[in-house]
Coordinates of C-alpha atoms in Angstrom, one line a residue:
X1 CA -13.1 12.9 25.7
X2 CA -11.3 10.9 22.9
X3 CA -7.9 10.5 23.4
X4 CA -6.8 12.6 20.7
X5 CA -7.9 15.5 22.2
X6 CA -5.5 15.3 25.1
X7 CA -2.6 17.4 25.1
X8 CA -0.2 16.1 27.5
X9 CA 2.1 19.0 28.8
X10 CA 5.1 16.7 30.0
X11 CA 6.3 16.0 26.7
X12 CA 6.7 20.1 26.3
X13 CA 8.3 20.2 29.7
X14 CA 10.8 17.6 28.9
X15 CA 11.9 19.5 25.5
X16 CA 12.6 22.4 27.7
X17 CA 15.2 20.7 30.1
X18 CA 16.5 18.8 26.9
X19 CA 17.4 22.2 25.6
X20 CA 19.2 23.4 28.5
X21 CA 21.0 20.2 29.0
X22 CA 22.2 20.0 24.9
X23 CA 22.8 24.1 25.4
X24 CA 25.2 23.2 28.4
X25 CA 26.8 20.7 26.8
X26 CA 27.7 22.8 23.3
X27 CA 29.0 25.7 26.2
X28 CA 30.9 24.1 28.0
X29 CA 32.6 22.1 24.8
X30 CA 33.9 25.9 23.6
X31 CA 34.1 27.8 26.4
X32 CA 35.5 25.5 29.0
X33 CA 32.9 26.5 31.6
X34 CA 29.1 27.1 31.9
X35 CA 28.7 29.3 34.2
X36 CA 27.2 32.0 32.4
X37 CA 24.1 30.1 31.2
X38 CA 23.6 28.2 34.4
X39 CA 22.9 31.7 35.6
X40 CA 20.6 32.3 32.9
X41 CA 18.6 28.8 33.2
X42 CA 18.0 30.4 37.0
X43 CA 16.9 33.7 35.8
X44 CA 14.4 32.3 32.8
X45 CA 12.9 29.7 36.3
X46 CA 12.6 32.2 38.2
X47 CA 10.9 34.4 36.3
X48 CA 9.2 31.9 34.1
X49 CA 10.9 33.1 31.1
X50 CA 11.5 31.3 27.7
X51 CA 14.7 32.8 26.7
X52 CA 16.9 34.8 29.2
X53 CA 20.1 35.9 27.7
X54 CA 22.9 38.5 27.8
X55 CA 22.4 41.7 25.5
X56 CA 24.6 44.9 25.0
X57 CA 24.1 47.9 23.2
X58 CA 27.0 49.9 21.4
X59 CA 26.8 53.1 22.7
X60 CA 28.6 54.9 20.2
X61 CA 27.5 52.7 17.2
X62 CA 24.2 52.3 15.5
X63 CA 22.1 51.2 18.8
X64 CA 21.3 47.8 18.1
X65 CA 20.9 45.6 20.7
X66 CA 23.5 42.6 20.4
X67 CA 23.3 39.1 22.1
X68 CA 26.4 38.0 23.7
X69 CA 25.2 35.1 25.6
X70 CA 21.7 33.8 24.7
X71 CA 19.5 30.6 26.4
X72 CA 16.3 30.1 24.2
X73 CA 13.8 27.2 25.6
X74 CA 10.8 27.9 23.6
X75 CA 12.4 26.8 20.1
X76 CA 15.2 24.6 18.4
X77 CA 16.6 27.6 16.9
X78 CA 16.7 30.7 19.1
X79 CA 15.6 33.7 18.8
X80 CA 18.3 36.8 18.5
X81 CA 16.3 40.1 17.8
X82 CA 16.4 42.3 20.5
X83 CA 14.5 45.6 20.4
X84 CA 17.1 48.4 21.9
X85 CA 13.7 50.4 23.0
X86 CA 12.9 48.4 26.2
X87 CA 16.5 48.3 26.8
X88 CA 17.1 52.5 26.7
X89 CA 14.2 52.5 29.2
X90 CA 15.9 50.1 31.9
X91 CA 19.0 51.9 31.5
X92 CA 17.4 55.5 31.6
X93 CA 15.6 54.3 35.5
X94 CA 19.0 53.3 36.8
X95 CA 22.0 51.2 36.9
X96 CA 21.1 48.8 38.0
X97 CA 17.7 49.3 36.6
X98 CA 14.9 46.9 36.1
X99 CA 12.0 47.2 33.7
X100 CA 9.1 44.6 34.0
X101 CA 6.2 44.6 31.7
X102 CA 4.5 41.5 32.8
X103 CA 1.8 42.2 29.7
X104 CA 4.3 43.1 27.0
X105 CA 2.0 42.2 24.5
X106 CA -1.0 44.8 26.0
X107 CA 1.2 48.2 26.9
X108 CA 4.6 47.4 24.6
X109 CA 4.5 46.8 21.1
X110 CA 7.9 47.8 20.3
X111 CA 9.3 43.9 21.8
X112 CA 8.4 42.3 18.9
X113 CA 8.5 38.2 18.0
X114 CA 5.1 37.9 20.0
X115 CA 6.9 38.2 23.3
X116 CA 3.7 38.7 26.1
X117 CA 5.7 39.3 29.1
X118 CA 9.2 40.5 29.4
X119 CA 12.0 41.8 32.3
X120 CA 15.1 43.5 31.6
X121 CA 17.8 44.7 34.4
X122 CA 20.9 47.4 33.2
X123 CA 23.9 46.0 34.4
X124 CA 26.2 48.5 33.5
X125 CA 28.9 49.9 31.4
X126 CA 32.5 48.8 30.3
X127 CA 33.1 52.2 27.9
X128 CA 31.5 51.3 24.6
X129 CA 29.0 49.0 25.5
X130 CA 26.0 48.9 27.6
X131 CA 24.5 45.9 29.3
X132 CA 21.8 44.4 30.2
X133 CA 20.1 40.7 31.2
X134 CA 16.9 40.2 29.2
X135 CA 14.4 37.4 30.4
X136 CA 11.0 37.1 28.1
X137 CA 8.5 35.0 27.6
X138 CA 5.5 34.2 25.2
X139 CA 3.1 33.8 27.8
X140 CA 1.9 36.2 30.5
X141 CA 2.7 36.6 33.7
X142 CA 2.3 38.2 36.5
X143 CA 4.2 41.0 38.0
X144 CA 7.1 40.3 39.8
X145 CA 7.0 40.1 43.7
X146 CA 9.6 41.7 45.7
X147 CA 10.6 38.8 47.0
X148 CA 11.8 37.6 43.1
X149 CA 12.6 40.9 42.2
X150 CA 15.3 40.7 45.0
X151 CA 16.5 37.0 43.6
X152 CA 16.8 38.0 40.1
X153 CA 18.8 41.6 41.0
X154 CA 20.9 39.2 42.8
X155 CA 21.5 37.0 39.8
X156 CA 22.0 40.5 37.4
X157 CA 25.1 41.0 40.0
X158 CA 26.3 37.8 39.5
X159 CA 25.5 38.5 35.6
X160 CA 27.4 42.0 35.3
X161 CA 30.4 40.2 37.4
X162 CA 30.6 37.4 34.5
X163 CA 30.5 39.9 31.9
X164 CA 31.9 43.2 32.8
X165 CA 35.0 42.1 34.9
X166 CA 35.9 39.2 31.6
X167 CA 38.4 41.6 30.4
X168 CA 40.4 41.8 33.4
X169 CA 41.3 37.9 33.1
X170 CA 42.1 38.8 29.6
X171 CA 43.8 41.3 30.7
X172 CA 45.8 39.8 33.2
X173 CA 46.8 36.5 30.9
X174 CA 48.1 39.1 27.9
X175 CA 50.5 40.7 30.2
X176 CA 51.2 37.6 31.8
X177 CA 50.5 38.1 35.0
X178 CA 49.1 34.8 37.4
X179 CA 47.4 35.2 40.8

Protein backbone atom coordinates (compact mmCIF):
# COMPACT_ATOMS: atom_id res chain seq x y z
CA UNK A 1 0.00 0.00 0.00
CA UNK A 2 1.50 3.44 -1.11
CA UNK A 3 1.66 5.84 1.35
CA UNK A 4 -0.80 8.08 -0.09
CA UNK A 5 -3.41 5.93 0.45
CA UNK A 6 -3.28 6.04 4.18
CA UNK A 7 -5.60 8.03 6.04
CA UNK A 8 -4.36 8.61 9.42
CA UNK A 9 -7.41 9.23 11.78
CA UNK A 10 -5.27 11.16 14.65
CA UNK A 11 -5.05 14.19 12.68
CA UNK A 12 -9.18 14.16 12.67
CA UNK A 13 -9.12 13.38 16.32
CA UNK A 14 -6.92 16.12 17.25
CA UNK A 15 -9.18 18.84 15.20
CA UNK A 16 -11.98 17.63 17.39
CA UNK A 17 -10.32 18.38 20.89
CA UNK A 18 -8.89 21.68 19.21
CA UNK A 19 -12.49 22.68 18.63
CA UNK A 20 -13.61 22.17 22.13
CA UNK A 21 -10.52 23.70 23.59
CA UNK A 22 -10.82 27.17 21.09
CA UNK A 23 -14.90 26.80 21.86
CA UNK A 24 -14.02 26.92 25.69
CA UNK A 25 -11.86 29.51 25.40
CA UNK A 26 -14.33 32.06 23.21
CA UNK A 27 -17.06 30.93 26.22
CA UNK A 28 -15.56 31.57 28.88
CA UNK A 29 -14.04 35.06 27.36
CA UNK A 30 -18.05 36.30 27.19
CA UNK A 31 -19.74 34.53 29.53
CA UNK A 32 -17.33 34.38 32.48
CA UNK A 33 -17.83 30.60 32.96
CA UNK A 34 -17.94 27.33 30.84
CA UNK A 35 -19.90 25.38 32.45
CA UNK A 36 -22.64 24.89 30.09
CA UNK A 37 -20.44 23.48 27.23
CA UNK A 38 -18.30 21.43 29.49
CA UNK A 39 -21.56 19.64 30.06
CA UNK A 40 -22.19 19.41 26.49
CA UNK A 41 -18.42 18.10 25.49
CA UNK A 42 -19.63 15.17 28.12
CA UNK A 43 -22.86 14.57 26.53
CA UNK A 44 -21.48 14.62 22.60
CA UNK A 45 -18.44 11.71 24.42
CA UNK A 46 -20.76 9.87 25.74
CA UNK A 47 -22.88 9.44 23.17
CA UNK A 48 -20.41 9.80 20.48
CA UNK A 49 -22.04 12.76 19.09
CA UNK A 50 -20.68 15.60 16.78
CA UNK A 51 -22.59 18.43 17.99
CA UNK A 52 -24.58 18.37 21.24
CA UNK A 53 -26.16 21.66 22.06
CA UNK A 54 -28.99 23.41 23.86
CA UNK A 55 -32.25 24.01 21.79
CA UNK A 56 -35.73 25.58 22.68
CA UNK A 57 -38.78 25.89 21.02
CA UNK A 58 -41.24 28.96 21.41
CA UNK A 59 -44.28 27.57 22.29
CA UNK A 60 -46.54 30.26 21.44
CA UNK A 61 -44.46 31.53 18.36
CA UNK A 62 -43.87 29.98 15.01
CA UNK A 63 -42.31 26.47 16.34
CA UNK A 64 -38.90 26.80 15.33
CA UNK A 65 -36.43 25.24 17.08
CA UNK A 66 -33.71 27.83 18.42
CA UNK A 67 -30.10 27.11 19.61
CA UNK A 68 -29.19 28.71 22.75
CA UNK A 69 -26.08 26.98 23.54
CA UNK A 70 -24.48 25.06 20.68
CA UNK A 71 -20.92 22.69 20.64
CA UNK A 72 -20.29 21.65 16.93
CA UNK A 73 -17.05 19.21 16.54
CA UNK A 74 -17.58 17.99 13.06
CA UNK A 75 -16.99 21.47 11.30
CA UNK A 76 -15.19 24.98 11.65
CA UNK A 77 -18.52 26.60 11.40
CA UNK A 78 -21.35 24.92 13.10
CA UNK A 79 -24.24 23.86 12.26
CA UNK A 80 -27.64 25.72 13.69
CA UNK A 81 -30.70 24.08 11.96
CA UNK A 82 -32.70 22.27 14.15
CA UNK A 83 -35.77 20.31 12.93
CA UNK A 84 -38.69 21.09 15.69
CA UNK A 85 -40.20 17.52 14.47
CA UNK A 86 -37.90 15.25 16.55
CA UNK A 87 -38.08 17.66 19.26
CA UNK A 88 -42.33 17.62 19.57
CA UNK A 89 -41.81 13.88 19.73
CA UNK A 90 -39.40 13.88 22.93
CA UNK A 91 -41.54 16.27 24.51
CA UNK A 92 -44.89 14.49 23.65
CA UNK A 93 -43.22 10.88 25.54
CA UNK A 94 -42.44 12.92 28.66
CA UNK A 95 -40.70 15.41 30.56
CA UNK A 96 -38.11 14.42 30.86
CA UNK A 97 -38.36 12.51 27.68
CA UNK A 98 -35.73 10.93 25.57
CA UNK A 99 -35.95 10.10 21.93
CA UNK A 100 -32.98 8.01 20.39
CA UNK A 101 -32.97 7.17 16.75
CA UNK A 102 -29.61 5.62 16.56
CA UNK A 103 -30.24 5.25 12.50
CA UNK A 104 -31.65 8.73 11.91
CA UNK A 105 -30.71 8.53 8.47
CA UNK A 106 -32.88 4.97 7.81
CA UNK A 107 -36.37 5.68 9.94
CA UNK A 108 -36.14 9.80 10.22
CA UNK A 109 -35.86 11.97 7.40
CA UNK A 110 -37.32 14.94 8.75
CA UNK A 111 -33.39 15.72 10.80
CA UNK A 112 -31.97 16.91 7.96
CA UNK A 113 -28.03 18.11 7.29
CA UNK A 114 -27.21 14.25 6.79
CA UNK A 115 -27.42 13.69 10.57
CA UNK A 116 -27.32 9.43 10.78
CA UNK A 117 -27.82 9.03 14.39
CA UNK A 118 -29.40 11.47 16.75
CA UNK A 119 -30.70 11.72 20.75
CA UNK A 120 -32.73 14.36 22.11
CA UNK A 121 -34.05 14.60 26.01
CA UNK A 122 -37.11 17.36 26.98
CA UNK A 123 -35.90 19.19 29.77
CA UNK A 124 -38.71 21.19 30.44
CA UNK A 125 -40.59 24.35 30.42
CA UNK A 126 -39.95 28.04 31.77
CA UNK A 127 -43.64 29.44 30.31
CA UNK A 128 -42.89 30.33 26.62
CA UNK A 129 -40.18 28.15 25.89
CA UNK A 130 -39.65 24.53 25.65
CA UNK A 131 -36.33 22.74 26.07
CA UNK A 132 -34.49 20.35 25.13
CA UNK A 133 -30.53 18.92 24.86
CA UNK A 134 -29.86 17.62 21.33
CA UNK A 135 -26.82 15.40 20.71
CA UNK A 136 -26.32 14.15 16.85
CA UNK A 137 -24.01 12.77 14.92
CA UNK A 138 -23.13 12.02 11.15
CA UNK A 139 -22.24 8.62 11.73
CA UNK A 140 -24.28 5.70 13.13
CA UNK A 141 -24.41 4.33 16.14
CA UNK A 142 -25.76 2.07 18.14
CA UNK A 143 -28.59 2.28 20.50
CA UNK A 144 -28.02 3.56 23.65
CA UNK A 145 -27.48 1.14 26.73
CA UNK A 146 -29.15 1.76 29.88
CA UNK A 147 -26.25 2.16 31.50
CA UNK A 148 -25.55 5.61 29.17
CA UNK A 149 -28.99 6.30 29.00
CA UNK A 150 -28.86 6.74 32.77
CA UNK A 151 -25.44 9.07 32.39
CA UNK A 152 -26.72 11.29 29.89
CA UNK A 153 -30.49 11.77 31.77
CA UNK A 154 -28.13 12.64 34.50
CA UNK A 155 -26.34 15.27 32.51
CA UNK A 156 -29.97 16.62 30.93
CA UNK A 157 -30.64 17.35 34.87
CA UNK A 158 -27.59 19.06 35.24
CA UNK A 159 -28.53 20.73 31.62
CA UNK A 160 -32.22 21.95 32.61
CA UNK A 161 -30.56 23.20 36.09
CA UNK A 162 -28.16 25.55 33.83
CA UNK A 163 -30.85 26.65 31.80
CA UNK A 164 -34.15 26.80 33.32
CA UNK A 165 -33.24 28.08 36.86
CA UNK A 166 -30.67 31.18 34.88
CA UNK A 167 -33.45 33.56 35.49
CA UNK A 168 -33.61 33.28 39.01
CA UNK A 169 -29.91 34.72 39.32
CA UNK A 170 -31.11 37.34 37.02
CA UNK A 171 -33.74 37.64 38.96
CA UNK A 172 -32.25 37.89 42.19
CA UNK A 173 -29.29 40.56 40.98
CA UNK A 174 -32.20 43.03 39.37
CA UNK A 175 -33.89 43.23 42.71
CA UNK A 176 -30.71 43.29 44.44
CA UNK A 177 -30.84 40.72 46.45
CA UNK A 178 -27.24 38.60 47.47
CA UNK A 179 -27.19 35.21 49.14
Amino acid sequence: MDQIDIVHLGTYRLRREARFRRTLALHASESGGTGIVELLWQVACLVGADRSAVVWLDEYGSGLAHPNTLLDLATDHPRRFFSPAPLRTAWDTSVPGLLDVPLAGDRWEKVGQGISSYCSVALGSDGPRSWFLVADSLTPRPPLSPKVTGELMFLAGEVASVVLHRDLDLRRNLLGQTS
